[in-house]
Amino acid sequence: MTTGSAVPPLSVTDGLQNFSPQELRSLRDEFQQFLLEYRFGMQEIETKLQILRDEFQQLHDYNPIEHLSSRLKSPDSIVEKVVRKGVEPEFSAIRESITDIAGVRVTCSFTQDAYRLFDLLTAQDDVEVLLVKDYIAEPKPNGYKSLHAIVQVPVFLSTGRLMVPVEVQFRTIAMDFWASLEHKIYYKFASNVPAELLTELKDAAQTASELDAKMERLHREVRQRPRIVRI
Ligand code: 0O2
């Protein structure tokens, strides 16, 4: 893998007139290979989580994972982050600085499941934790809650072993519901969300937290009661 080539500035398509067709083809190939590494890393993490989910399904009477999803950051979104964070437009610098190009989201039933899944994934000896941001313990000022972990997993290519960073987000159904609506509103208003809507969103985040706490308490109570078997 070659590193150190310049990636196109600002937008994926802007400024490309400065490159010859051959340079453009080679840049395209290098970018595709760059993204492929992240796809493989993402697949490794997905497989690990699917195995945990299947094991819970088969061997336990309770499955903490409600939903798994994953995404590769779009080229435009990578370029936007490169510019916003002032990262050198070089593949090597982007590799170092942007760690959420591959992302996996684990939606759980309850808050304690989010932490449990985090523990189970990060206890695996080929998973290296680079960074944890616990927005459940310390929500963002807008009310956003989720447990984020940047982990590194080995990917075995024909050229050898490569460590790939993947951002894994663990959250409950209620946190996910809130975050997806907030994301849509933020997008709709092109980041200029009216103040009263921001206040309402913050209230909704509080309501979602209360629902999580209530459901978790109910769940604990139900599990403590003996199962009634009809004969
Ligand atoms: P997408 O659509 O998931 O790709 P950044 O905030 O990106 O400058 P950092 O430190 O990488 O810097 O961010 P952080 O805090 O780890 O959060 C990254 C991701 O978490 C976001 O990815 C979102 O998926 C999610 N996230 C963080 N804060 C919020 C929030 O306030 N609301 C919602 N709805 N999601 C949030 P992307 O790349 O922004 O988006």
mmCIF file with all atom_site columns, N, CA and C in Angstrom, residues 137-192:
data_model
loop_
_atom_site.group_PDB
_atom_site.id
_atom_site.type_symbol
_atom_site.label_atom_id
_atom_site.label_alt_id
_atom_site.label_comp_id
_atom_site.label_asym_id
_atom_site.label_entity_id
_atom_site.label_seq_id
_atom_site.pdbx_PDB_ins_code
_atom_site.Cartn_x
_atom_site.Cartn_y
_atom_site.Cartn_z
_atom_site.occupancy
_atom_site.B_iso_or_equiv
_atom_site.pdbx_formal_charge
_atom_site.auth_seq_id
_atom_site.auth_comp_id
_atom_site.auth_asym_id
_atom_site.auth_atom_id
_atom_site.pdbx_PDB_model_num
ATOM 1   N N  . ALA A 1 137 ? -22.698 8.325   30.246 1.00 0.00 ? 137 ALA A N  1
ATOM 2   C CA . ALA A 1 137 ? -22.381 8.865   31.577 1.00 0.00 ? 137 ALA A CA 1
ATOM 3   C C  . ALA A 1 137 ? -22.348 10.395  31.528 1.00 0.00 ? 137 ALA A C  1
ATOM 4   N N  . GLU A 1 138 ? -21.821 10.917  30.423 1.00 0.00 ? 138 GLU A N  1
ATOM 5   C CA . GLU A 1 138 ? -21.753 12.384  30.277 1.00 0.00 ? 138 GLU A CA 1
ATOM 6   C C  . GLU A 1 138 ? -22.335 12.790  28.933 1.00 0.00 ? 138 GLU A C  1
ATOM 7   N N  . PRO A 1 139 ? -23.666 12.979  28.889 1.00 0.00 ? 139 PRO A N  1
ATOM 8   C CA . PRO A 1 139 ? -24.309 13.332  27.610 1.00 0.00 ? 139 PRO A CA 1
ATOM 9   C C  . PRO A 1 139 ? -23.762 14.638  27.039 1.00 0.00 ? 139 PRO A C  1
ATOM 10  N N  . LYS A 1 140 ? -23.850 14.765  25.696 1.00 0.00 ? 140 LYS A N  1
ATOM 11  C CA . LYS A 1 140 ? -23.455 16.034  25.075 1.00 0.00 ? 140 LYS A CA 1
ATOM 12  C C  . LYS A 1 140 ? -24.434 17.130  25.513 1.00 0.00 ? 140 LYS A C  1
ATOM 13  N N  . PRO A 1 141 ? -24.048 18.409  25.438 1.00 0.00 ? 141 PRO A N  1
ATOM 14  C CA . PRO A 1 141 ? -24.948 19.491  25.882 1.00 0.00 ? 141 PRO A CA 1
ATOM 15  C C  . PRO A 1 141 ? -26.318 19.449  25.201 1.00 0.00 ? 141 PRO A C  1
ATOM 16  N N  . ASN A 1 142 ? -26.396 18.945  23.963 1.00 0.00 ? 142 ASN A N  1
ATOM 17  C CA . ASN A 1 142 ? -27.700 18.899  23.277 1.00 0.00 ? 142 ASN A CA 1
ATOM 18  C C  . ASN A 1 142 ? -28.564 17.721  23.753 1.00 0.00 ? 142 ASN A C  1
ATOM 19  N N  . GLY A 1 143 ? -28.004 16.843  24.572 1.00 0.00 ? 143 GLY A N  1
ATOM 20  C CA . GLY A 1 143 ? -28.777 15.699  25.084 1.00 0.00 ? 143 GLY A CA 1
ATOM 21  C C  . GLY A 1 143 ? -28.359 14.367  24.471 1.00 0.00 ? 143 GLY A C  1
ATOM 22  N N  . TYR A 1 144 ? -27.452 14.384  23.495 1.00 0.00 ? 144 TYR A N  1
ATOM 23  C CA . TYR A 1 144 ? -27.022 13.160  22.807 1.00 0.00 ? 144 TYR A CA 1
ATOM 24  C C  . TYR A 1 144 ? -26.382 12.169  23.780 1.00 0.00 ? 144 TYR A C  1
ATOM 25  N N  . LYS A 1 145 ? -26.852 10.906  23.709 1.00 0.00 ? 145 LYS A N  1
ATOM 26  C CA . LYS A 1 145 ? -26.288 9.857   24.561 1.00 0.00 ? 145 LYS A CA 1
ATOM 27  C C  . LYS A 1 145 ? -25.902 8.651   23.713 1.00 0.00 ? 145 LYS A C  1
ATOM 28  N N  . SER A 1 146 ? -24.790 8.070   24.014 1.00 0.00 ? 146 SER A N  1
ATOM 29  C CA . SER A 1 146 ? -24.284 6.887   23.301 1.00 0.00 ? 146 SER A CA 1
ATOM 30  C C  . SER A 1 146 ? -22.916 6.577   23.891 1.00 0.00 ? 146 SER A C  1
ATOM 31  N N  . LEU A 1 147 ? -22.535 5.338   23.853 1.00 0.00 ? 147 LEU A N  1
ATOM 32  C CA . LEU A 1 147 ? -21.182 4.970   24.289 1.00 0.00 ? 147 LEU A CA 1
ATOM 33  C C  . LEU A 1 147 ? -20.354 4.731   23.017 1.00 0.00 ? 147 LEU A C  1
ATOM 34  N N  . HIS A 1 148 ? -19.302 5.537   22.821 1.00 0.00 ? 148 HIS A N  1
ATOM 35  C CA . HIS A 1 148 ? -18.484 5.406   21.611 1.00 0.00 ? 148 HIS A CA 1
ATOM 36  C C  . HIS A 1 148 ? -17.147 4.762   21.954 1.00 0.00 ? 148 HIS A C  1
ATOM 37  N N  . ALA A 1 149 ? -16.721 3.827   21.125 1.00 0.00 ? 149 ALA A N  1
ATOM 38  C CA . ALA A 1 149 ? -15.384 3.250   21.313 1.00 0.00 ? 149 ALA A CA 1
ATOM 39  C C  . ALA A 1 149 ? -14.691 3.205   19.960 1.00 0.00 ? 149 ALA A C  1
ATOM 40  N N  . ILE A 1 150 ? -13.481 3.738   19.919 1.00 0.00 ? 150 ILE A N  1
ATOM 41  C CA . ILE A 1 150 ? -12.663 3.543   18.713 1.00 0.00 ? 150 ILE A CA 1
ATOM 42  C C  . ILE A 1 150 ? -11.800 2.327   19.022 1.00 0.00 ? 150 ILE A C  1
ATOM 43  N N  . VAL A 1 151 ? -12.009 1.272   18.251 1.00 0.00 ? 151 VAL A N  1
ATOM 44  C CA . VAL A 1 151 ? -11.222 0.053   18.468 1.00 0.00 ? 151 VAL A CA 1
ATOM 45  C C  . VAL A 1 151 ? -10.424 -0.248  17.196 1.00 0.00 ? 151 VAL A C  1
ATOM 46  N N  . GLN A 1 152 ? -9.375  -1.030  17.381 1.00 0.00 ? 152 GLN A N  1
ATOM 47  C CA . GLN A 1 152 ? -8.560  -1.422  16.240 1.00 0.00 ? 152 GLN A CA 1
ATOM 48  C C  . GLN A 1 152 ? -8.597  -2.942  16.117 1.00 0.00 ? 152 GLN A C  1
ATOM 49  N N  . VAL A 1 153 ? -8.831  -3.430  14.888 1.00 0.00 ? 153 VAL A N  1
ATOM 50  C CA . VAL A 1 153 ? -8.836  -4.888  14.688 1.00 0.00 ? 153 VAL A CA 1
ATOM 51  C C  . VAL A 1 153 ? -7.868  -5.253  13.569 1.00 0.00 ? 153 VAL A C  1
ATOM 52  N N  . PRO A 1 154 ? -7.270  -6.443  13.654 1.00 0.00 ? 154 PRO A N  1
ATOM 53  C CA . PRO A 1 154 ? -6.391  -6.849  12.564 1.00 0.00 ? 154 PRO A CA 1
ATOM 54  C C  . PRO A 1 154 ? -7.190  -7.368  11.361 1.00 0.00 ? 154 PRO A C  1
ATOM 55  N N  . VAL A 1 155 ? -6.707  -6.985  10.192 1.00 0.00 ? 155 VAL A N  1
ATOM 56  C CA . VAL A 1 155 ? -7.279  -7.473  8.929  1.00 0.00 ? 155 VAL A CA 1
ATOM 57  C C  . VAL A 1 155 ? -6.117  -8.121  8.186  1.00 0.00 ? 155 VAL A C  1
ATOM 58  N N  . PHE A 1 156 ? -6.332  -9.328  7.684  1.00 0.00 ? 156 PHE A N  1
ATOM 59  C CA . PHE A 1 156 ? -5.234  -10.041 7.020  1.00 0.00 ? 156 PHE A CA 1
ATOM 60  C C  . PHE A 1 156 ? -5.403  -9.959  5.512  1.00 0.00 ? 156 PHE A C  1
ATOM 61  N N  . LEU A 1 157 ? -4.516  -9.211  4.869  1.00 0.00 ? 157 LEU A N  1
ATOM 62  C CA . LEU A 1 157 ? -4.558  -9.018  3.415  1.00 0.00 ? 157 LEU A CA 1
ATOM 63  C C  . LEU A 1 157 ? -3.449  -9.839  2.763  1.00 0.00 ? 157 LEU A C  1
ATOM 64  N N  . SER A 1 158 ? -3.435  -9.889  1.441  1.00 0.00 ? 158 SER A N  1
ATOM 65  C CA . SER A 1 158 ? -2.376  -10.638 0.741  1.00 0.00 ? 158 SER A CA 1
ATOM 66  C C  . SER A 1 158 ? -1.003  -10.026 1.054  1.00 0.00 ? 158 SER A C  1
ATOM 67  N N  . THR A 1 159 ? -1.017  -8.735  1.425  1.00 0.00 ? 159 THR A N  1
ATOM 68  C CA . THR A 1 159 ? 0.247   -8.051  1.731  1.00 0.00 ? 159 THR A CA 1
ATOM 69  C C  . THR A 1 159 ? 0.640   -8.163  3.208  1.00 0.00 ? 159 THR A C  1
ATOM 70  N N  . GLY A 1 160 ? -0.212  -8.768  4.012  1.00 0.00 ? 160 GLY A N  1
ATOM 71  C CA . GLY A 1 160 ? 0.105   -8.932  5.432  1.00 0.00 ? 160 GLY A CA 1
ATOM 72  C C  . GLY A 1 160 ? -0.986  -8.392  6.339  1.00 0.00 ? 160 GLY A C  1
ATOM 73  N N  . ARG A 1 161 ? -0.632  -8.268  7.613  1.00 0.00 ? 161 ARG A N  1
ATOM 74  C CA . ARG A 1 161 ? -1.598  -7.844  8.631  1.00 0.00 ? 161 ARG A CA 1
ATOM 75  C C  . ARG A 1 161 ? -1.695  -6.321  8.691  1.00 0.00 ? 161 ARG A C  1
ATOM 76  N N  . LEU A 1 162 ? -2.907  -5.855  8.810  1.00 0.00 ? 162 LEU A N  1
ATOM 77  C CA . LEU A 1 162 ? -3.122  -4.408  8.878  1.00 0.00 ? 162 LEU A CA 1
ATOM 78  C C  . LEU A 1 162 ? -4.085  -4.127  10.034 1.00 0.00 ? 162 LEU A C  1
ATOM 79  N N  . MET A 1 163 ? -3.744  -3.147  10.901 1.00 0.00 ? 163 MET A N  1
ATOM 80  C CA . MET A 1 163 ? -4.658  -2.796  11.986 1.00 0.00 ? 163 MET A CA 1
ATOM 81  C C  . MET A 1 163 ? -5.590  -1.686  11.491 1.00 0.00 ? 163 MET A C  1
ATOM 82  N N  . VAL A 1 164 ? -6.891  -1.927  11.618 1.00 0.00 ? 164 VAL A N  1
ATOM 83  C CA . VAL A 1 164 ? -7.867  -0.955  11.088 1.00 0.00 ? 164 VAL A CA 1
ATOM 84  C C  . VAL A 1 164 ? -8.738  -0.412  12.224 1.00 0.00 ? 164 VAL A C  1
ATOM 85  N N  . PRO A 1 165 ? -8.828  0.929   12.339 1.00 0.00 ? 165 PRO A N  1
ATOM 86  C CA . PRO A 1 165 ? -9.715  1.498   13.368 1.00 0.00 ? 165 PRO A CA 1
ATOM 87  C C  . PRO A 1 165 ? -11.185 1.493   12.940 1.00 0.00 ? 165 PRO A C  1
ATOM 88  N N  . VAL A 1 166 ? -12.040 1.185   13.894 1.00 0.00 ? 166 VAL A N  1
ATOM 89  C CA . VAL A 1 166 ? -13.490 1.183   13.641 1.00 0.00 ? 166 VAL A CA 1
ATOM 90  C C  . VAL A 1 166 ? -14.156 1.891   14.821 1.00 0.00 ? 166 VAL A C  1
ATOM 91  N N  . GLU A 1 167 ? -15.095 2.779   14.524 1.00 0.00 ? 167 GLU A N  1
ATOM 92  C CA . GLU A 1 167 ? -15.848 3.402   15.625 1.00 0.00 ? 167 GLU A CA 1
ATOM 93  C C  . GLU A 1 167 ? -17.090 2.556   15.902 1.00 0.00 ? 167 GLU A C  1
ATOM 94  N N  . VAL A 1 168 ? -17.232 2.125   17.154 1.00 0.00 ? 168 VAL A N  1
ATOM 95  C CA . VAL A 1 168 ? -18.417 1.344   17.517 1.00 0.00 ? 168 VAL A CA 1
ATOM 96  C C  . VAL A 1 168 ? -19.252 2.192   18.472 1.00 0.00 ? 168 VAL A C  1
ATOM 97  N N  . GLN A 1 169 ? -20.513 2.350   18.135 1.00 0.00 ? 169 GLN A N  1
ATOM 98  C CA . GLN A 1 169 ? -21.427 3.122   18.980 1.00 0.00 ? 169 GLN A CA 1
ATOM 99  C C  . GLN A 1 169 ? -22.415 2.162   19.622 1.00 0.00 ? 169 GLN A C  1
ATOM 100 N N  . PHE A 1 170 ? -22.524 2.208   20.935 1.00 0.00 ? 170 PHE A N  1
ATOM 101 C CA . PHE A 1 170 ? -23.466 1.367   21.674 1.00 0.00 ? 170 PHE A CA 1
ATOM 102 C C  . PHE A 1 170 ? -24.532 2.297   22.249 1.00 0.00 ? 170 PHE A C  1
ATOM 103 N N  . ARG A 1 171 ? -25.783 1.984   22.014 1.00 0.00 ? 171 ARG A N  1
ATOM 104 C CA . ARG A 1 171 ? -26.856 2.835   22.541 1.00 0.00 ? 171 ARG A CA 1
ATOM 105 C C  . ARG A 1 171 ? -28.142 2.026   22.706 1.00 0.00 ? 171 ARG A C  1
ATOM 106 N N  . THR A 1 172 ? -29.091 2.598   23.429 1.00 0.00 ? 172 THR A N  1
ATOM 107 C CA . THR A 1 172 ? -30.384 1.918   23.579 1.00 0.00 ? 172 THR A CA 1
ATOM 108 C C  . THR A 1 172 ? -31.308 2.319   22.427 1.00 0.00 ? 172 THR A C  1
ATOM 109 N N  . ILE A 1 173 ? -32.460 1.644   22.365 1.00 0.00 ? 173 ILE A N  1
ATOM 110 C CA . ILE A 1 173 ? -33.445 1.975   21.322 1.00 0.00 ? 173 ILE A CA 1
ATOM 111 C C  . ILE A 1 173 ? -33.894 3.435   21.498 1.00 0.00 ? 173 ILE A C  1
ATOM 112 N N  . ALA A 1 174 ? -34.109 3.840   22.751 1.00 0.00 ? 174 ALA A N  1
ATOM 113 C CA . ALA A 1 174 ? -34.577 5.217   23.005 1.00 0.00 ? 174 ALA A CA 1
ATOM 114 C C  . ALA A 1 174 ? -33.508 6.240   22.592 1.00 0.00 ? 174 ALA A C  1
ATOM 115 N N  . MET A 1 175 ? -32.249 5.953   22.910 1.00 0.00 ? 175 MET A N  1
ATOM 116 C CA . MET A 1 175 ? -31.156 6.871   22.514 1.00 0.00 ? 175 MET A CA 1
ATOM 117 C C  . MET A 1 175 ? -31.061 6.942   20.993 1.00 0.00 ? 175 MET A C  1
ATOM 118 N N  . ASP A 1 176 ? -31.262 5.799   20.352 1.00 0.00 ? 176 ASP A N  1
ATOM 119 C CA . ASP A 1 176 ? -31.165 5.723   18.890 1.00 0.00 ? 176 ASP A CA 1
ATOM 120 C C  . ASP A 1 176 ? -32.308 6.513   18.231 1.00 0.00 ? 176 ASP A C  1
ATOM 121 N N  . PHE A 1 177 ? -33.489 6.362   18.796 1.00 0.00 ? 177 PHE A N  1
ATOM 122 C CA . PHE A 1 177 ? -34.683 7.069   18.295 1.00 0.00 ? 177 PHE A CA 1
ATOM 123 C C  . PHE A 1 177 ? -34.424 8.580   18.347 1.00 0.00 ? 177 PHE A C  1
ATOM 124 N N  . TRP A 1 178 ? -33.927 9.016   19.514 1.00 0.00 ? 178 TRP A N  1
ATOM 125 C CA . TRP A 1 178 ? -33.653 10.447  19.695 1.00 0.00 ? 178 TRP A CA 1
ATOM 126 C C  . TRP A 1 178 ? -32.589 10.909  18.695 1.00 0.00 ? 178 TRP A C  1
ATOM 127 N N  . ALA A 1 179 ? -31.483 10.155  18.601 1.00 0.00 ? 179 ALA A N  1
ATOM 128 C CA . ALA A 1 179 ? -30.351 10.584  17.760 1.00 0.00 ? 179 ALA A CA 1
ATOM 129 C C  . ALA A 1 179 ? -30.744 10.640  16.284 1.00 0.00 ? 179 ALA A C  1
ATOM 130 N N  . SER A 1 180 ? -31.592 9.690   15.841 1.00 0.00 ? 180 SER A N  1
ATOM 131 C CA . SER A 1 180 ? -31.904 9.727   14.406 1.00 0.00 ? 180 SER A CA 1
ATOM 132 C C  . SER A 1 180 ? -32.822 10.900  14.093 1.00 0.00 ? 180 SER A C  1
ATOM 133 N N  . LEU A 1 181 ? -33.735 11.226  15.011 1.00 0.00 ? 181 LEU A N  1
ATOM 134 C CA . LEU A 1 181 ? -34.599 12.393  14.763 1.00 0.00 ? 181 LEU A CA 1
ATOM 135 C C  . LEU A 1 181 ? -33.770 13.681  14.828 1.00 0.00 ? 181 LEU A C  1
ATOM 136 N N  . GLU A 1 182 ? -32.914 13.772  15.831 1.00 0.00 ? 182 GLU A N  1
ATOM 137 C CA . GLU A 1 182 ? -32.080 14.977  15.979 1.00 0.00 ? 182 GLU A CA 1
ATOM 138 C C  . GLU A 1 182 ? -31.213 15.190  14.734 1.00 0.00 ? 182 GLU A C  1
ATOM 139 N N  . HIS A 1 183 ? -30.684 14.062  14.203 1.00 0.00 ? 183 HIS A N  1
ATOM 140 C CA . HIS A 1 183 ? -29.846 14.115  13.009 1.00 0.00 ? 183 HIS A CA 1
ATOM 141 C C  . HIS A 1 183 ? -30.646 14.668  11.817 1.00 0.00 ? 183 HIS A C  1
ATOM 142 N N  . LYS A 1 184 ? -31.907 14.197  11.683 1.00 0.00 ? 184 LYS A N  1
ATOM 143 C CA . LYS A 1 184 ? -32.758 14.657  10.569 1.00 0.00 ? 184 LYS A CA 1
ATOM 144 C C  . LYS A 1 184 ? -33.062 16.147  10.718 1.00 0.00 ? 184 LYS A C  1
ATOM 145 N N  . ILE A 1 185 ? -33.380 16.569  11.942 1.00 0.00 ? 185 ILE A N  1
ATOM 146 C CA . ILE A 1 185 ? -33.713 17.984  12.178 1.00 0.00 ? 185 ILE A CA 1
ATOM 147 C C  . ILE A 1 185 ? -32.491 18.871  11.876 1.00 0.00 ? 185 ILE A C  1
ATOM 148 N N  . TYR A 1 186 ? -31.336 18.420  12.360 1.00 0.00 ? 186 TYR A N  1
ATOM 149 C CA . TYR A 1 186 ? -30.085 19.157  12.163 1.00 0.00 ? 186 TYR A CA 1
ATOM 150 C C  . TYR A 1 186 ? -29.808 19.328  10.669 1.00 0.00 ? 186 TYR A C  1
ATOM 151 N N  . TYR A 1 187 ? -30.062 18.242  9.914  1.00 0.00 ? 187 TYR A N  1
ATOM 152 C CA . TYR A 1 187 ? -29.826 18.221  8.474  1.00 0.00 ? 187 TYR A CA 1
ATOM 153 C C  . TYR A 1 187 ? -30.826 19.142  7.775  1.00 0.00 ? 187 TYR A C  1
ATOM 154 N N  . LYS A 1 188 ? -32.096 19.037  8.193  1.00 0.00 ? 188 LYS A N  1
ATOM 155 C CA . LYS A 1 188 ? -33.164 19.833  7.561  1.00 0.00 ? 188 LYS A CA 1
ATOM 156 C C  . LYS A 1 188 ? -32.905 21.333  7.712  1.00 0.00 ? 188 LYS A C  1
ATOM 157 N N  . PHE A 1 189 ? -32.423 21.733  8.898  1.00 0.00 ? 189 PHE A N  1
ATOM 158 C CA . PHE A 1 189 ? -32.183 23.156  9.136  1.00 0.00 ? 189 PHE A CA 1
ATOM 159 C C  . PHE A 1 189 ? -30.745 23.559  8.805  1.00 0.00 ? 189 PHE A C  1
ATOM 160 N N  . ALA A 1 190 ? -30.032 22.705  8.098  1.00 0.00 ? 190 ALA A N  1
ATOM 161 C CA . ALA A 1 190 ? -28.636 22.976  7.721  1.00 0.00 ? 190 ALA A CA 1
ATOM 162 C C  . ALA A 1 190 ? -27.839 23.501  8.919  1.00 0.00 ? 190 ALA A C  1
ATOM 163 N N  . SER A 1 191 ? -27.982 22.815  10.039 1.00 0.00 ? 191 SER A N  1
ATOM 164 C CA . SER A 1 191 ? -27.271 23.115  11.304 1.00 0.00 ? 191 SER A CA 1
ATOM 165 C C  . SER A 1 191 ? -27.810 24.320  12.075 1.00 0.00 ? 191 SER A C  1
ATOM 166 N N  . ASN A 1 192 ? -28.706 25.154  11.442 1.00 0.00 ? 192 ASN A N  1
ATOM 167 C CA . ASN A 1 192 ? -29.241 26.330  12.150 1.00 0.00 ? 192 ASN A CA 1
ATOM 168 C C  . ASN A 1 192 ? -30.607 26.004  12.761 1.00 0.00 ? 192 ASN A C  1
#
